[in-house]
Amino acid sequence: MEKKRNMQSKELICTACPIGCRLTVFQDEKSENWFRVEGNSCKRGINYAIAEMTDPRRILTSTVKVTNSHYKRLPVRTREAIPKHLIFSCMNEINRIEVITPVRMGDILIDNIASSGIPLIASRNLE
Amino acid sequence: MLNYELVVIGGGPAGLAAAIEARKNGVQNILVLERDLELGGILQQCIHNGFGLHIFKEELTGPEYAQRFINELLEMDIEYKTDTMVLDISEIKTITAVNKQDGLIQISANAIILAMGCRERTRGAIRIPGTRPAGVFTAGTAQRFINIEGYMVGRRIVILGSGDIGLIMARRLTLEGAKVLAVAELMPYSSGLTRNIVQCLHDYDIPLLLSHTVTDIRGKDRVTGVTISKVDQNLKPIPGSEKEYQCDTLLLSVGLIPENELSLQANIKLDPRTGGPIVNESMETSVEGIFACGNVVHVHDLVDYVTEEAQKAGAGAADYIFEEITEKIPAVPIVPQEGVNYIIPQNIRIDNLNGFLDLMLRVTSVYRNAKICVRADEKTIKEVKRPHLSPGEMERVRLNSNIMKTIRPKTISLYIDGEKTQYAI
Amino acid sequence: MFDILIIGAGICGTSIARELTRFKLKIALVDKENDVSNGTTKANSAIIHAGYDPKPGTLMAELNSRGNPMFDTLCSRLQVPFKRIGSLVLAFNDTDLKTLGKLYKQGIQNRISKMEIIDRDQLRNLEPEINPAAIGALYAQTAGIVGPWELAIALAENAIDNGAELYLNSPVVSINKVDKVFTVTTDSAQFRSKVVINCAGVQADKINNLIAPPEFKIMPRRGEYYVLDKTAGKMVRHVVFQPPGDLGKGVLVTPTVHGNVLIGPNSERVSRDDAIETTAQGLEYIQKTAQQSFTNIPLHQTINIFAGLRAEPDTGDFIIAESPTVKGFINIAGIKSPGLSAAPAIAEKVVGIVDSILPALKPNQDFIETRREIIHFAELSDKAKARLIKKDPRYARIICRCENITEGEIVDAIHRNAGATTVDSVKRRVRPGTGRCQGGFCMPRVIEILAREQNQEMDNILKDGLNSPVLTGMTKSEEIRESEPAFTAPQLKEVEC
């Protein structure tokens, strides 16, 4: 009989598709990714879980102040996903800047937001 | 009186795609009427990402998705009027509209496409008792205030309803510095996308209270608190389960209703299940030459599907204008049965079918390991396996026109074969 | 120094103010709220009762029967919506029929015309969707429906046009009288006046007790209501009452002047004079009870629910008299139903009382009966619409898409006397936000217009009451930052497996 042992794990819900499998991720030094995933119904679940454990990232969207326009705010996004732990540092930078119109969709507003290496861009045209 | 081959009412994602598709199909003389100050519709306030995965295979924000279609419309030089309100449309396809530049305008159209979208259910519709203070918003109104106008709607927030708008707003408010205390959901499952539950709630430690609802609103001038109660299987609040939350704001994300006041003026028949016009294979309503697409027909959860539906309506309107569809032939009804809430289109004229026909449907409850089955008269002709079905997610079933033309059924019906489940995240 | 100071700008205060401006008098109208009509006047059944209901010989009977016929002229002069649609009191059994007989007789005593008791067929003819179990009804053709807050607002505006002064946001904290002159102190100002008229609704007893010994007590009764969408508007054509019980005239179902359906009220004694919250129990009771009148009420088409308080007096009748102990102090108190129906007659009666206090009243030669024209864009012909837009393009911008209300109408409502300053006060005057979206689409635009027209920031605009800002500041302003969740790498927890 296998001996009960303590092991480190985390519960996740897979967002790779609408099914929403409940995943359990175990730290497992023997497996090639250092993690073992249970509860997934396809391969995407494993990739999702490992990404969430090692380097969770999100696209951040918000608005920035804008002058010279009928509108007071311009919608913006990070061009690619940023590390999740940087979200609020990014928000602080986003809240400080002010953009002068005209702006084109895709214009870079902050080159390297929160030192993530990723730019913040405008997500629409604004005259 | 102005004359156009095609007038599209609404310049949101549905109206834009419909107008563009009609032009691609040869319609020259098109006018798009938009009531807001700019084109793009509600997408302009949906600044989050997640749009376009299906159509563009990339993740766009709402304004980005809209901008692609706006650019295409501008390149095609399709005429449009913004800040223009349609006051009336008639069965004979005349339109009365009003704006500051042109004043009151009368337009005659060969064909009309309705793309007015939907509106939000309100507090009154769900009859939450209590006082009537400031600080009770529908989620979409709050979204407009925050994302477009640049104003905060509150500091301590409770959200009722876990549809996607409610979830998105929970994250949005948190990022802007508000504290979201909880998202309460009447049903035992969320109607929002799993991804949104994880990325909007779990990421920010916002509790999701399934089988809960708001049973009281307090505060004389501004909200000072709400009561959240657990509900039983009949969705009735359970006495003794009340919990008070001190907040200054209640956001309601409790459903969307297709906006069909204009459709009713033109005597267009509505489907009580969808709240939108009954449409046929070409997205044509019960009134000849008036088409409809997008959330005015039924509430979609993905804008990509709105675009596809609008393209169908645009092509249908073009065919109508060029007399390429046969109008006065009997239509075959498509009937929702066991487990199916509604199906779009509600009827098809088999002779007008070409290639494939996509049926859009919603189920009545959550299923696991189920099949969507298509019955032609008495015979089941198609079964589509689905590991998971939920009322919150629209499903599509593709029919082959040639098979329809061979069988020529009198009715088509759809039903679900599978195990119902109580689904909870 | 004012001749007249009126406390409370509800239907009584505004009716009296306007009636008194027919004379050369300096009149102040003060109210604790930031709009007129903001108490009971904005939350009631909106019925102009025929007048068979009050006990003969009471002030209620006298003033209801006198007030009712005054509404046609008054409302047409002031451009207030009023429809004389008639009322029906249903009977379901012989006992009810006897009650109808009693009401009919009472009506005759109160000199009410155009009443008849009708049978089942006649009833079905008048109300095709009525519960088939109803066997007859008392049909009173003179009953009507009105826009109650529209009327109070119109009266206030016309009173100001004719010289009265309106002081809002002015809760009265004390009243003193020295040498025949009253000093009325609000939280921000002092007024001196020869006569004080107390029209303070559910707080009339408290106002009385500031200067006079307690003579009466107001025991507020709450009534809750449903408002249904206009698409349900065709289900009912008359004011439909159930057989009266001990708690008043019972739950009614009626069209409103704007084509919605109003259902309610219940009648519940409440201890607070601001207890205007709706309750689950109250709403359920109304739903159940109303279904006896119409079995198929489409409550799923509800667009709003609200509650109001009636100023029930312990005396059982209206109190309309100079205080026996404080000369020059007139109480208009306990104006419960049929107070709205009686209001124009109450105002006339008060003129008589004032006339007996002040030396000979002189007519105001400049008195104008009417208000400057109010434009209802949606009701104009296409030609008139086009003409209007040419003159003022703001009428071409539709703000409320449910009711087709234009920017021009909203701006006008803001700039009139007794004009709108808040979102709800715009709504009460020109109705954006009363439709099925309940302001979801138009509220941002209404706030923008209010801010622009009053030189305010949008986040200073109130929903209704004094402390009811809709918005709480701009985004991207540092000070609202609170409790950011600190993101860390996913935490692994110990589990046993």
CSV table of N, CA and C in Angstrom, one decimal, chain A:
chain,number,residue,atom,x,y,z
A,1,MET,N,0.8,-1.2,0.0
A,1,MET,CA,0.0,0.0,0.0
A,1,MET,C,0.9,1.3,0.0
A,2,GLU,N,0.4,2.2,-0.9
A,2,GLU,CA,1.2,3.4,-1.0
A,2,GLU,C,1.1,4.2,0.3
A,3,LYS,N,2.1,4.8,0.7
A,3,LYS,CA,2.1,5.6,1.9
A,3,LYS,C,1.5,6.9,1.6
A,4,LYS,N,0.5,7.4,2.5
A,4,LYS,CA,0.0,8.7,2.3
A,4,LYS,C,1.1,9.7,2.4
A,5,ARG,N,1.1,10.7,1.5
A,5,ARG,CA,2.2,11.7,1.6
A,5,ARG,C,1.6,13.1,1.4
A,6,ASN,N,2.3,14.0,2.0
A,6,ASN,CA,1.8,15.4,1.8
A,6,ASN,C,2.4,15.9,0.5
A,7,MET,N,1.6,16.6,-0.3
A,7,MET,CA,2.1,17.1,-1.5
A,7,MET,C,1.5,18.5,-1.8
A,8,GLN,N,2.2,19.3,-2.5
A,8,GLN,CA,1.7,20.7,-2.8
A,8,GLN,C,0.9,20.7,-4.0
A,9,SER,N,-0.3,21.3,-4.0
A,9,SER,CA,-1.2,21.3,-5.2
A,9,SER,C,-2.0,22.7,-5.2
A,10,LYS,N,-2.6,22.9,-6.4
A,10,LYS,CA,-3.4,24.1,-6.6
A,10,LYS,C,-4.6,23.7,-7.5
A,11,GLU,N,-5.7,24.3,-7.1
A,11,GLU,CA,-6.9,24.1,-7.9
A,11,GLU,C,-7.0,25.2,-9.0
A,12,LEU,N,-7.4,24.8,-10.2
A,12,LEU,CA,-7.5,25.8,-11.3
A,12,LEU,C,-8.8,25.5,-12.1
A,13,ILE,N,-9.4,26.5,-12.7
A,13,ILE,CA,-10.4,26.2,-13.7
A,13,ILE,C,-9.9,26.5,-15.1
A,14,CYS,N,-9.9,25.5,-15.9
A,14,CYS,CA,-9.3,25.7,-17.2
A,14,CYS,C,-10.2,26.6,-18.1
A,15,THR,N,-9.6,27.6,-18.7
A,15,THR,CA,-10.3,28.5,-19.6
A,15,THR,C,-10.1,28.3,-21.0
A,16,ALA,N,-9.4,27.2,-21.4
A,16,ALA,CA,-9.1,27.0,-22.8
A,16,ALA,C,-10.4,26.8,-23.6
A,17,CYS,N,-11.5,26.4,-23.0
A,17,CYS,CA,-12.7,26.2,-23.8
A,17,CYS,C,-13.9,26.4,-22.8
A,18,PRO,N,-15.1,26.5,-23.2
A,18,PRO,CA,-16.2,26.8,-22.3
A,18,PRO,C,-16.5,25.7,-21.3
A,19,ILE,N,-16.0,24.5,-21.4
A,19,ILE,CA,-16.3,23.4,-20.5
A,19,ILE,C,-15.9,23.7,-19.1
A,20,GLY,N,-14.7,24.3,-19.0
A,20,GLY,CA,-14.2,24.8,-17.6
A,20,GLY,C,-13.8,23.6,-16.7
A,21,CYS,N,-13.0,22.7,-17.2
A,21,CYS,CA,-12.5,21.6,-16.4
A,21,CYS,C,-11.9,22.1,-15.1
A,22,ARG,N,-12.2,21.4,-14.0
A,22,ARG,CA,-11.5,21.8,-12.7
A,22,ARG,C,-10.2,21.0,-12.7
A,23,LEU,N,-9.2,21.7,-12.7
A,23,LEU,CA,-7.8,21.1,-12.7
A,23,LEU,C,-7.2,21.1,-11.4
A,24,THR,N,-6.5,20.1,-11.1
A,24,THR,CA,-5.6,20.1,-9.9
A,24,THR,C,-4.2,20.0,-10.4
A,25,VAL,N,-3.4,20.9,-9.9
A,25,VAL,CA,-2.0,20.9,-10.4
A,25,VAL,C,-1.1,20.5,-9.2
A,26,PHE,N,-0.3,19.5,-9.4
A,26,PHE,CA,0.6,19.0,-8.3
A,26,PHE,C,2.0,19.3,-8.7
A,27,GLN,N,2.8,19.7,-7.7
A,27,GLN,CA,4.2,19.9,-7.9
A,27,GLN,C,4.8,18.5,-8.0
A,28,ASP,N,5.5,18.3,-9.0
A,28,ASP,CA,6.0,16.9,-9.2
A,28,ASP,C,7.4,17.0,-9.9
A,29,GLU,N,8.4,16.8,-9.1
A,29,GLU,CA,9.7,17.0,-9.7
A,29,GLU,C,10.1,16.0,-10.7
A,30,LYS,N,9.3,14.9,-10.7
A,30,LYS,CA,9.7,13.8,-11.7
A,30,LYS,C,9.1,14.1,-13.1
A,31,SER,N,8.0,14.9,-13.1
A,31,SER,CA,7.5,15.1,-14.5
A,31,SER,C,8.3,16.2,-15.2
A,32,GLU,N,8.2,16.2,-16.5
A,32,GLU,CA,9.1,17.0,-17.3
A,32,GLU,C,8.9,18.5,-17.0
A,33,ASN,N,7.7,18.9,-16.7
A,33,ASN,CA,7.5,20.3,-16.5
A,33,ASN,C,7.5,20.7,-15.0
A,34,TRP,N,7.8,19.8,-14.2
A,34,TRP,CA,7.8,20.0,-12.7
A,34,TRP,C,6.3,20.0,-12.2
A,35,PHE,N,5.4,19.9,-13.0
A,35,PHE,CA,4.0,19.9,-12.6
A,35,PHE,C,3.2,18.7,-13.2
A,36,ARG,N,2.3,18.1,-12.4
A,36,ARG,CA,1.4,17.1,-12.9
A,36,ARG,C,0.0,17.7,-12.8
A,37,VAL,N,-0.8,17.5,-13.9
A,37,VAL,CA,-2.1,18.1,-14.0
A,37,VAL,C,-3.2,17.0,-14.0
A,38,GLU,N,-4.2,17.1,-13.2
A,38,GLU,CA,-5.3,16.2,-13.2
A,38,GLU,C,-6.6,16.9,-13.4
A,39,GLY,N,-7.6,16.2,-14.0
A,39,GLY,CA,-8.9,16.8,-14.2
A,39,GLY,C,-9.1,17.4,-15.5
A,40,ASN,N,-8.1,17.4,-16.3
A,40,ASN,CA,-8.2,18.0,-17.7
A,40,ASN,C,-8.8,16.9,-18.6
A,41,SER,N,-9.6,17.4,-19.6
A,41,SER,CA,-10.1,16.5,-20.6
A,41,SER,C,-9.4,16.5,-21.9
A,42,CYS,N,-8.4,17.5,-22.0
A,42,CYS,CA,-7.6,17.5,-23.2
A,42,CYS,C,-6.3,18.1,-23.0
A,43,LYS,N,-5.4,18.0,-24.0
A,43,LYS,CA,-4.0,18.5,-23.8
A,43,LYS,C,-3.9,20.0,-23.4
A,44,ARG,N,-4.9,20.7,-24.0
A,44,ARG,CA,-4.9,22.2,-23.7
A,44,ARG,C,-4.9,22.5,-22.2
A,45,GLY,N,-5.6,21.6,-21.5
A,45,GLY,CA,-5.7,21.8,-20.1
A,45,GLY,C,-4.4,21.8,-19.4
A,46,ILE,N,-3.5,20.9,-19.9
A,46,ILE,CA,-2.2,20.8,-19.3
A,46,ILE,C,-1.4,22.0,-19.5
A,47,ASN,N,-1.4,22.5,-20.8
A,47,ASN,CA,-0.7,23.7,-21.2
A,47,ASN,C,-1.2,24.9,-20.4
A,48,TYR,N,-2.5,25.0,-20.2
A,48,TYR,CA,-3.1,26.1,-19.5
A,48,TYR,C,-2.6,26.1,-18.1
A,49,ALA,N,-2.7,24.9,-17.5
A,49,ALA,CA,-2.3,24.8,-16.0
A,49,ALA,C,-0.8,25.2,-15.8
A,50,ILE,N,0.0,24.7,-16.7
A,50,ILE,CA,1.4,25.0,-16.5
A,50,ILE,C,1.7,26.5,-16.7
A,51,ALA,N,1.1,27.0,-17.7
A,51,ALA,CA,1.2,28.5,-17.9
A,51,ALA,C,0.8,29.3,-16.7
A,52,GLU,N,-0.4,28.9,-16.2
A,52,GLU,CA,-0.9,29.6,-15.0
A,52,GLU,C,0.0,29.4,-13.8
A,53,MET,N,0.7,28.3,-13.7
A,53,MET,CA,1.6,28.1,-12.6
A,53,MET,C,2.9,28.8,-12.7
A,54,THR,N,3.4,28.8,-14.0
A,54,THR,CA,4.8,29.3,-14.2
A,54,THR,C,4.8,30.8,-14.5
A,55,ASP,N,3.9,31.2,-15.4
A,55,ASP,CA,4.0,32.6,-15.9
A,55,ASP,C,2.6,33.0,-16.3
A,56,PRO,N,1.7,33.3,-15.4
A,56,PRO,CA,0.3,33.7,-15.7
A,56,PRO,C,0.4,35.1,-16.4
A,57,ARG,N,-0.3,35.2,-17.5
A,57,ARG,CA,-0.3,36.5,-18.2
A,57,ARG,C,-1.7,36.9,-18.6
A,58,ARG,N,-1.9,38.2,-18.7
A,58,ARG,CA,-3.3,38.7,-19.1
A,58,ARG,C,-3.1,39.9,-20.0
A,59,ILE,N,-4.0,40.1,-20.9
A,59,ILE,CA,-4.0,41.3,-21.6
A,59,ILE,C,-4.7,42.3,-20.7
A,60,LEU,N,-4.1,43.5,-20.5
A,60,LEU,CA,-4.8,44.5,-19.7
A,60,LEU,C,-5.4,45.6,-20.6
A,61,THR,N,-6.7,45.9,-20.3
A,61,THR,CA,-7.3,46.9,-21.0
A,61,THR,C,-7.8,48.0,-20.0
A,62,SER,N,-7.8,49.2,-20.5
A,62,SER,CA,-8.3,50.3,-19.6
A,62,SER,C,-8.5,51.5,-20.5
A,63,THR,N,-8.5,52.7,-19.8
A,63,THR,CA,-8.6,54.0,-20.6
A,63,THR,C,-7.6,54.9,-20.1
A,64,VAL,N,-7.2,55.9,-20.9
A,64,VAL,CA,-6.3,57.0,-20.4
A,64,VAL,C,-7.0,58.3,-20.6
A,65,LYS,N,-6.5,59.3,-19.9
A,65,LYS,CA,-7.0,60.7,-20.0
A,65,LYS,C,-6.7,61.2,-21.4
A,66,VAL,N,-7.6,62.0,-22.0
A,66,VAL,CA,-7.3,62.5,-23.3
A,66,VAL,C,-7.7,63.9,-23.4
A,67,THR,N,-6.9,64.7,-24.0
A,67,THR,CA,-7.3,66.2,-24.2
A,67,THR,C,-7.5,66.4,-25.6
A,68,ASN,N,-8.3,67.5,-25.9
A,68,ASN,CA,-8.5,67.9,-27.3
A,68,ASN,C,-9.6,67.1,-28.0
A,69,SER,N,-10.4,66.4,-27.3
A,69,SER,CA,-11.4,65.6,-28.0
A,69,SER,C,-12.8,65.8,-27.3
A,70,HIS,N,-13.8,65.4,-28.0
A,70,HIS,CA,-15.1,65.4,-27.5
A,70,HIS,C,-15.2,64.4,-26.3
A,71,TYR,N,-14.4,63.4,-26.4
A,71,TYR,CA,-14.4,62.4,-25.3
A,71,TYR,C,-13.3,62.7,-24.3
A,72,LYS,N,-13.5,62.2,-23.1
A,72,LYS,CA,-12.6,62.5,-22.0
A,72,LYS,C,-11.6,61.3,-21.8
A,73,ARG,N,-11.9,60.2,-22.4
A,73,ARG,CA,-11.1,59.0,-22.2
A,73,ARG,C,-10.9,58.3,-23.5
A,74,LEU,N,-9.7,57.7,-23.6
A,74,LEU,CA,-9.3,56.9,-24.8
A,74,LEU,C,-9.1,55.4,-24.3
A,75,PRO,N,-9.8,54.5,-25.0
A,75,PRO,CA,-9.5,53.1,-24.6
A,75,PRO,C,-8.1,52.6,-25.0
A,76,VAL,N,-7.5,51.9,-24.2
A,76,VAL,CA,-6.1,51.4,-24.4
A,76,VAL,C,-6.0,49.9,-24.1
A,77,ARG,N,-4.9,49.3,-24.5
A,77,ARG,CA,-4.7,47.9,-24.2
A,77,ARG,C,-3.1,47.6,-24.2
A,78,THR,N,-2.7,46.6,-23.5
A,78,THR,CA,-1.3,46.2,-23.7
A,78,THR,C,-1.3,45.4,-25.0
A,79,ARG,N,-0.3,45.6,-25.8
A,79,ARG,CA,-0.3,44.9,-27.1
A,79,ARG,C,-0.3,43.4,-27.0
A,80,GLU,N,0.4,42.9,-26.0
A,80,GLU,CA,0.4,41.5,-25.7
A,80,GLU,C,0.1,41.3,-24.2
A,81,ALA,N,-0.1,40.0,-23.8
A,81,ALA,CA,-0.4,39.8,-22.4
A,81,ALA,C,0.8,40.1,-21.6
A,82,ILE,N,0.6,40.7,-20.4
A,82,ILE,CA,1.6,41.1,-19.5
A,82,ILE,C,1.6,40.1,-18.3
A,83,PRO,N,2.7,40.0,-17.6
A,83,PRO,CA,2.6,39.1,-16.4
A,83,PRO,C,1.5,39.6,-15.4
A,84,LYS,N,0.7,38.7,-14.9
A,84,LYS,CA,-0.4,39.0,-14.1
A,84,LYS,C,0.0,39.9,-12.9
A,85,HIS,N,1.1,39.7,-12.3
A,85,HIS,CA,1.5,40.4,-11.1
A,85,HIS,C,1.8,41.9,-11.4
A,86,LEU,N,1.9,42.2,-12.7
A,86,LEU,CA,2.2,43.6,-13.0
A,86,LEU,C,1.0,44.5,-13.3
A,87,ILE,N,-0.2,43.8,-13.2
A,87,ILE,CA,-1.5,44.5,-13.6
A,87,ILE,C,-1.6,45.9,-12.8
A,88,PHE,N,-1.4,45.9,-11.5
A,88,PHE,CA,-1.7,47.1,-10.8
A,88,PHE,C,-0.5,48.2,-11.0
A,89,SER,N,0.7,47.7,-11.2
A,89,SER,CA,1.8,48.6,-11.6
A,89,SER,C,1.4,49.3,-12.9
A,90,CYS,N,0.9,48.5,-13.8
A,90,CYS,CA,0.6,49.0,-15.1
A,90,CYS,C,-0.5,50.0,-15.0
A,91,MET,N,-1.5,49.7,-14.2
A,91,MET,CA,-2.7,50.6,-14.0
A,91,MET,C,-2.2,52.0,-13.4
A,92,ASN,N,-1.2,51.9,-12.5
A,92,ASN,CA,-0.7,53.2,-12.0
A,92,ASN,C,0.0,54.0,-13.1
A,93,GLU,N,0.7,53.4,-14.0
A,93,GLU,CA,1.3,54.1,-15.1
A,93,GLU,C,0.2,54.7,-16.1
A,94,ILE,N,-0.8,53.8,-16.3
A,94,ILE,CA,-1.9,54.2,-17.2
A,94,ILE,C,-2.7,55.4,-16.7
A,95,ASN,N,-2.9,55.4,-15.4
A,95,ASN,CA,-3.7,56.4,-14.8
A,95,ASN,C,-2.9,57.8,-14.8
A,96,ARG,N,-1.6,57.7,-14.9
A,96,ARG,CA,-0.9,59.0,-14.9
A,96,ARG,C,-0.8,59.7,-16.2
A,97,ILE,N,-0.9,58.9,-17.3
A,97,ILE,CA,-0.6,59.6,-18.6
A,97,ILE,C,-1.8,60.3,-19.2
A,98,GLU,N,-1.5,61.3,-20.1
A,98,GLU,CA,-2.6,62.0,-20.7
A,98,GLU,C,-2.2,62.1,-22.2
A,99,VAL,N,-3.2,61.8,-23.1
A,99,VAL,CA,-2.9,61.7,-24.5
A,99,VAL,C,-3.5,62.8,-25.2
A,100,ILE,N,-2.8,63.4,-26.2
A,100,ILE,CA,-3.4,64.5,-27.0
A,100,ILE,C,-3.9,63.9,-28.3
A,101,THR,N,-5.1,64.2,-28.7
A,101,THR,CA,-5.6,63.7,-30.0
A,101,THR,C,-5.1,64.5,-31.1
A,102,PRO,N,-5.1,64.1,-32.4
A,102,PRO,CA,-5.6,62.8,-32.8
A,102,PRO,C,-4.7,61.6,-32.5
A,103,VAL,N,-5.4,60.5,-32.3
A,103,VAL,CA,-4.7,59.2,-32.0
A,103,VAL,C,-5.2,58.2,-33.0
A,104,ARG,N,-4.3,57.3,-33.5
A,104,ARG,CA,-4.8,56.2,-34.3
A,104,ARG,C,-4.8,54.9,-33.5
A,105,MET,N,-5.7,54.0,-33.9
A,105,MET,CA,-5.7,52.7,-33.3
A,105,MET,C,-4.3,52.1,-33.5
A,106,GLY,N,-3.7,51.5,-32.4
A,106,GLY,CA,-2.4,50.9,-32.5
A,106,GLY,C,-1.2,51.8,-32.2
A,107,ASP,N,-1.5,53.1,-32.1
A,107,ASP,CA,-0.4,54.0,-31.7
A,107,ASP,C,0.1,53.6,-30.3
A,108,ILE,N,1.5,53.7,-30.2
A,108,ILE,CA,2.1,53.3,-28.9
A,108,ILE,C,2.0,54.5,-27.9
A,109,LEU,N,1.5,54.3,-26.8
A,109,LEU,CA,1.3,55.3,-25.8
A,109,LEU,C,2.4,55.2,-24.7
A,110,ILE,N,2.7,54.0,-24.3
A,110,ILE,CA,3.8,53.8,-23.4
A,110,ILE,C,4.7,52.6,-24.0
A,111,ASP,N,6.0,52.9,-24.1
A,111,ASP,CA,6.8,51.9,-24.8
A,111,ASP,C,6.9,50.6,-24.1
A,112,ASN,N,7.1,50.7,-22.8
A,112,ASN,CA,7.5,49.5,-22.1
A,112,ASN,C,6.9,49.6,-20.7
A,113,ILE,N,5.6,49.2,-20.7
A,113,ILE,CA,4.8,49.5,-19.5
A,113,ILE,C,5.2,48.6,-18.3
A,114,ALA,N,5.4,49.2,-17.2
A,114,ALA,CA,5.9,48.5,-15.9
A,114,ALA,C,7.1,47.6,-16.2
A,115,SER,N,8.0,48.1,-17.1
A,115,SER,CA,9.2,47.3,-17.4
A,115,SER,C,8.8,45.9,-17.9
A,116,SER,N,7.7,45.7,-18.5
A,116,SER,CA,7.3,44.4,-18.9
A,116,SER,C,7.9,44.1,-20.3
A,117,GLY,N,8.4,45.1,-21.0
A,117,GLY,CA,8.8,44.9,-22.3
A,117,GLY,C,7.7,45.0,-23.3
A,118,ILE,N,6.5,45.3,-22.8
A,118,ILE,CA,5.3,45.3,-23.7
A,118,ILE,C,4.8,46.7,-23.8
A,119,PRO,N,4.4,47.2,-25.0
A,119,PRO,CA,3.9,48.5,-25.1
A,119,PRO,C,2.4,48.6,-24.8
A,120,LEU,N,2.0,49.8,-24.4
A,120,LEU,CA,0.6,50.1,-24.2
A,120,LEU,C,0.1,50.8,-25.5
A,121,ILE,N,-1.0,50.4,-26.1
A,121,ILE,CA,-1.4,51.0,-27.4
A,121,ILE,C,-2.8,51.5,-27.3
A,122,ALA,N,-3.1,52.4,-28.2
A,122,ALA,CA,-4.5,52.9,-28.3
A,122,ALA,C,-5.4,51.9,-29.0
A,123,SER,N,-6.6,51.7,-28.5
A,123,SER,CA,-7.4,50.7,-29.2
A,123,SER,C,-8.5,51.2,-30.0
A,124,ARG,N,-8.4,52.5,-30.3
A,124,ARG,CA,-9.3,53.1,-31.3
A,124,ARG,C,-8.8,54.4,-31.9
A,125,ASN,N,-9.3,54.8,-33.0
A,125,ASN,CA,-9.0,56.2,-33.5
A,125,ASN,C,-9.8,57.2,-32.7
A,126,LEU,N,-9.2,58.3,-32.4
A,126,LEU,CA,-9.9,59.4,-31.7
A,126,LEU,C,-9.4,60.7,-32.3
A,127,GLU,N,-10.4,61.5,-32.8
A,127,GLU,CA,-10.0,62.7,-33.5
A,127,GLU,C,-9.9,63.8,-32.4
